[in-house]
PDB file of C-alpha atoms in Angstrom:
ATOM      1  CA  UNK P   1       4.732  -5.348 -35.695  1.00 91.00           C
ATOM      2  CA  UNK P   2       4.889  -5.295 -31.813  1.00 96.00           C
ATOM      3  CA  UNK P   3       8.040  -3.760 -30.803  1.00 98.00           C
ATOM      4  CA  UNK P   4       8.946  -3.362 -27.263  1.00 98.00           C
ATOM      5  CA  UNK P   5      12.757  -1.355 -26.487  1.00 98.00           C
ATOM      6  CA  UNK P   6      14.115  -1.574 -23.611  1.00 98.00           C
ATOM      7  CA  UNK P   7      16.746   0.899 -22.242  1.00 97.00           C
ATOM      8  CA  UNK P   8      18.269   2.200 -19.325  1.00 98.00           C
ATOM      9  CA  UNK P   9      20.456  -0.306 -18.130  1.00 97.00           C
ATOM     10  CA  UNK P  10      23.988  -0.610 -16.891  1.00 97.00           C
ATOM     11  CA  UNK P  11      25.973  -0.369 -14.106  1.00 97.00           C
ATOM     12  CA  UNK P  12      24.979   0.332 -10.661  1.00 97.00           C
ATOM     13  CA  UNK P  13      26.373   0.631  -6.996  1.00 97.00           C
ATOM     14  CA  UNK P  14      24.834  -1.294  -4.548  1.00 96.00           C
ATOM     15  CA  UNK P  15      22.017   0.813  -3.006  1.00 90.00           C
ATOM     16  CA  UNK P  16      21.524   3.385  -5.588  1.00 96.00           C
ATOM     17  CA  UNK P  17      19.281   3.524  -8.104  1.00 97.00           C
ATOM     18  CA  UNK P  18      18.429   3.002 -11.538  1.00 98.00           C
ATOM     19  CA  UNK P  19      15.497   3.424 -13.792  1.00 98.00           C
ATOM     20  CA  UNK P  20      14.432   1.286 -16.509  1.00 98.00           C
ATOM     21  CA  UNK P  21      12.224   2.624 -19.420  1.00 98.00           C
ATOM     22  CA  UNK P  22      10.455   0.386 -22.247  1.00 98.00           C
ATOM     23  CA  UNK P  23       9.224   1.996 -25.228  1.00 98.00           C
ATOM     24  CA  UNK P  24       6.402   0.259 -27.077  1.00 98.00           C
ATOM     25  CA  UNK P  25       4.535   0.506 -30.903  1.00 98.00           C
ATOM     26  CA  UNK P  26       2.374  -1.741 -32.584  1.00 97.00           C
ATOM     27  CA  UNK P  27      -0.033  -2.271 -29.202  1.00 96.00           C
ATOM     28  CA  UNK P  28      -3.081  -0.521 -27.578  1.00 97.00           C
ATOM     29  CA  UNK P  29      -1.118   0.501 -24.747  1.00 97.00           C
ATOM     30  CA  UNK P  30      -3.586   0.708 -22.502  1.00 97.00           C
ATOM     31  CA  UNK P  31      -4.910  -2.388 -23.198  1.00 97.00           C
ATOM     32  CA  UNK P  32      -1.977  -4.693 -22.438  1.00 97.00           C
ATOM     33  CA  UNK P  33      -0.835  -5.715 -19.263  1.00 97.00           C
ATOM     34  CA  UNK P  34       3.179  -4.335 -18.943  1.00 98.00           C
ATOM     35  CA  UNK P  35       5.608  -6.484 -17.047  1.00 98.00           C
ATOM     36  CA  UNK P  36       9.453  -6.565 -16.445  1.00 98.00           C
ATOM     37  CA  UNK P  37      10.959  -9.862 -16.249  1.00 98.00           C
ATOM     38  CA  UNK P  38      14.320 -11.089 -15.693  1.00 98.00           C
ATOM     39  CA  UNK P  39      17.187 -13.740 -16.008  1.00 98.00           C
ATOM     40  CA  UNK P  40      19.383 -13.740 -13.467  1.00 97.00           C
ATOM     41  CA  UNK P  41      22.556 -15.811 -14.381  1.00 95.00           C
ATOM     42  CA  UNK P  42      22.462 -19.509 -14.418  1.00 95.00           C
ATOM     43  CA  UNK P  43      18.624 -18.489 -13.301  1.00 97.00           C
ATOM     44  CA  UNK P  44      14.799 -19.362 -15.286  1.00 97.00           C
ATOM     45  CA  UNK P  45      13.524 -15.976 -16.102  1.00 97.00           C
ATOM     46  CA  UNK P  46      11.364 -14.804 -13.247  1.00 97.00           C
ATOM     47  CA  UNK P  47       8.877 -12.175 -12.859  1.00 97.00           C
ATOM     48  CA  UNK P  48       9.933  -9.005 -11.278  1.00 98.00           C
ATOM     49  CA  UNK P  49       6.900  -6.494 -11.750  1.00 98.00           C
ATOM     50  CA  UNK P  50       3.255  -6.520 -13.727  1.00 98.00           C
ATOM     51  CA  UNK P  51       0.724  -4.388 -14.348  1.00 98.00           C
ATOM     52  CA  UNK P  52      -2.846  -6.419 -14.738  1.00 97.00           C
ATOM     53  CA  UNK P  53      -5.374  -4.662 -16.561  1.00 95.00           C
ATOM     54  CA  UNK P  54      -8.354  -6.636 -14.827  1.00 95.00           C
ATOM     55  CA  UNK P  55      -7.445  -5.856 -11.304  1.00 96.00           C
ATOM     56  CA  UNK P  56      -6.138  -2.146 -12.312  1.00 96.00           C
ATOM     57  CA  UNK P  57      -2.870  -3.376  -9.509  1.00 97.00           C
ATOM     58  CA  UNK P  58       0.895  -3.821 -10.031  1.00 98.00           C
ATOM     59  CA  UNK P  59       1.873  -6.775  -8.518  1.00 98.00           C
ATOM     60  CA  UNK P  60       5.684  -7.666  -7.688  1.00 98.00           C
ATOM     61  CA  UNK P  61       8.130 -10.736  -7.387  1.00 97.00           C
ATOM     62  CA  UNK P  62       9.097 -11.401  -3.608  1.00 97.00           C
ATOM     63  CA  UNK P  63      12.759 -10.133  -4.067  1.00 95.00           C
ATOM     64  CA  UNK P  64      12.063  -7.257  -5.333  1.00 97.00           C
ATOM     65  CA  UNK P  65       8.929  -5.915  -3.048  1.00 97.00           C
ATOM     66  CA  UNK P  66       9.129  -2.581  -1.510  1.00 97.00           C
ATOM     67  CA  UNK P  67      12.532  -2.181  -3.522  1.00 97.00           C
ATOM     68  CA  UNK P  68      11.400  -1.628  -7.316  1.00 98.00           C
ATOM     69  CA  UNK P  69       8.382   0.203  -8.474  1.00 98.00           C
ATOM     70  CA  UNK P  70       6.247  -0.367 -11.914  1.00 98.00           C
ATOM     71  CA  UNK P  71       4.784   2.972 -13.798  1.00 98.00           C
ATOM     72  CA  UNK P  72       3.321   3.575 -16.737  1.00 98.00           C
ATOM     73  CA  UNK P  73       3.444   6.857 -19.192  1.00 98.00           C
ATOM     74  CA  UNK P  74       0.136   6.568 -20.925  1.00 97.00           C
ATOM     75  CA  UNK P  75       1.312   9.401 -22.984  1.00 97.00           C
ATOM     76  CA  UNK P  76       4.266   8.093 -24.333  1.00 98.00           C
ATOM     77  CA  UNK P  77       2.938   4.398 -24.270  1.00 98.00           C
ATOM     78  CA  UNK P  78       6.331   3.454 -22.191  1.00 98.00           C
ATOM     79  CA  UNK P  79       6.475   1.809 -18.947  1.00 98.00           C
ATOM     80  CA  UNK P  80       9.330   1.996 -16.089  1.00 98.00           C
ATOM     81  CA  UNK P  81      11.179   0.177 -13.937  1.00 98.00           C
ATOM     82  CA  UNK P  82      12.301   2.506 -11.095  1.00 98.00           C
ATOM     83  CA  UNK P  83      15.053   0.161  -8.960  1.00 98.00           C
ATOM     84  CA  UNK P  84      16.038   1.204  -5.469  1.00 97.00           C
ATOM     85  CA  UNK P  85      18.497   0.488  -3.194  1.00 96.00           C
ATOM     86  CA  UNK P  86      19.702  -2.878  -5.947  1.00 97.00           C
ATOM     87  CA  UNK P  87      21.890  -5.850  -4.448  1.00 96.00           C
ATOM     88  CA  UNK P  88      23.781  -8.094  -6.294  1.00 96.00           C
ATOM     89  CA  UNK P  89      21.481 -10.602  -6.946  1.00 96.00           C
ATOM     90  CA  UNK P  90      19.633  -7.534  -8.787  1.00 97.00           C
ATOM     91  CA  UNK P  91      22.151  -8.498 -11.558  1.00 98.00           C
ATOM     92  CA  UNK P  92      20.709  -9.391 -14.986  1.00 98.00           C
ATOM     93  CA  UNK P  93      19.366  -9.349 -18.096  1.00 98.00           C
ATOM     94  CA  UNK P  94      15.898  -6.984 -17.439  1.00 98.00           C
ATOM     95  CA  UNK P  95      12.847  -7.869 -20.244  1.00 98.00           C
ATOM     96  CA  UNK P  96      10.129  -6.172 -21.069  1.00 98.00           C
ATOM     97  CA  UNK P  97       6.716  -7.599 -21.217  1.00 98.00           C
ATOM     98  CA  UNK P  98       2.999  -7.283 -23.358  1.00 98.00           C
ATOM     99  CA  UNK P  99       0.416  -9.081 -23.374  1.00 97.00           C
ATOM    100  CA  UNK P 100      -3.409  -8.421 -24.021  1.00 96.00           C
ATOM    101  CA  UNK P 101      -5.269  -8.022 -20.834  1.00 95.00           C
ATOM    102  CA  UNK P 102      -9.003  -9.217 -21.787  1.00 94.00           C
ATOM    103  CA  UNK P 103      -8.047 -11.966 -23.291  1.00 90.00           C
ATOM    104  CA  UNK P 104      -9.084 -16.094 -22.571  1.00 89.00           C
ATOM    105  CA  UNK P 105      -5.868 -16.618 -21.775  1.00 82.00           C
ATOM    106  CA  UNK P 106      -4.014 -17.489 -24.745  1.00 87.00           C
ATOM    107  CA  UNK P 107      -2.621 -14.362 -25.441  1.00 91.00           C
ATOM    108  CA  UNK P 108       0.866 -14.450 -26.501  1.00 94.00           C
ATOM    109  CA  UNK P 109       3.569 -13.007 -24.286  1.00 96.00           C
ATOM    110  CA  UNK P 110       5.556  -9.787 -26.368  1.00 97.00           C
ATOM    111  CA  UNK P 111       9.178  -9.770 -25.179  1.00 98.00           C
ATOM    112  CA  UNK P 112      11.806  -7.050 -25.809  1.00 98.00           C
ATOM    113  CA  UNK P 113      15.426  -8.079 -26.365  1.00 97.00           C
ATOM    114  CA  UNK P 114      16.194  -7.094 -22.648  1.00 98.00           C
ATOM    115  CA  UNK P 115      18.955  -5.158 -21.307  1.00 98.00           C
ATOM    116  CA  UNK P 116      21.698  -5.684 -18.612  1.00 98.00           C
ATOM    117  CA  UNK P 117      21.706  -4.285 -15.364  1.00 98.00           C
ATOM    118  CA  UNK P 118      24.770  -4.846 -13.440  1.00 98.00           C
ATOM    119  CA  UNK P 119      24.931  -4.057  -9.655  1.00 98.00           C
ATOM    120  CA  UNK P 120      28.870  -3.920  -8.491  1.00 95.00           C
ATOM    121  CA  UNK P 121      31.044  -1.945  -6.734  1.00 92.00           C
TER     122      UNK P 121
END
């Protein structure tokens, strides 16, 4: 009964901005570590952002460093994706992520069906 919805995606120019939002049920929000993946085309899915419960930091994928920014709503149990100043190679198919933070481990990896963010002119 996890259910993690993305939304926010689209089209953007290069260096504007765009914010992604991921709605989540079925979790103890503040319990799970939150992460945005993504697939790039022709591309593995990579990490982009994440939230680790045990360390209380966000960390963030080289490429995206000092560009996008992680934040969570404990109120509305959603986490964000705020992307600045996107390039091309921004383009892709965005995922949510959830996974249990105190864990051994072997927690399994939630996923949300992802959704496409497009950076053209």
């Amino acid at each position: 009964q996890v259910q993690l919805v993305e939304s926010g995606g689209g089209m953007v120019q290069p260096g504007g901005s765009l914010t992604l939002s991921c709605g989540t049920s079925g979790i103890t929000f503040t319990r799970f570590d939150m992460s945005w993946y993504r697939q790039r085309p022709g591309k593995e899915r990579e990490a982009v952002a994440m939230f680790v419960n045990r360390s209380t930091t966000t960390i963030y994928g080289d490429s995206v460093k000092g560009r996008f920014s992680l934040s969570r709503d404990l109120d509305k149990n959603t986490v964000y994706l705020q992307m600045n100043a996107p390039k091309s190679e921004d383009t892709a198919v965005y995922y949510c992520g959830a996974k249990f933070g105190f864990g051994q481990g072997d927690e399994l990896q939630h996923w949300g069906q992802g959704t496409q963010v497009t950076v053209s002119s």
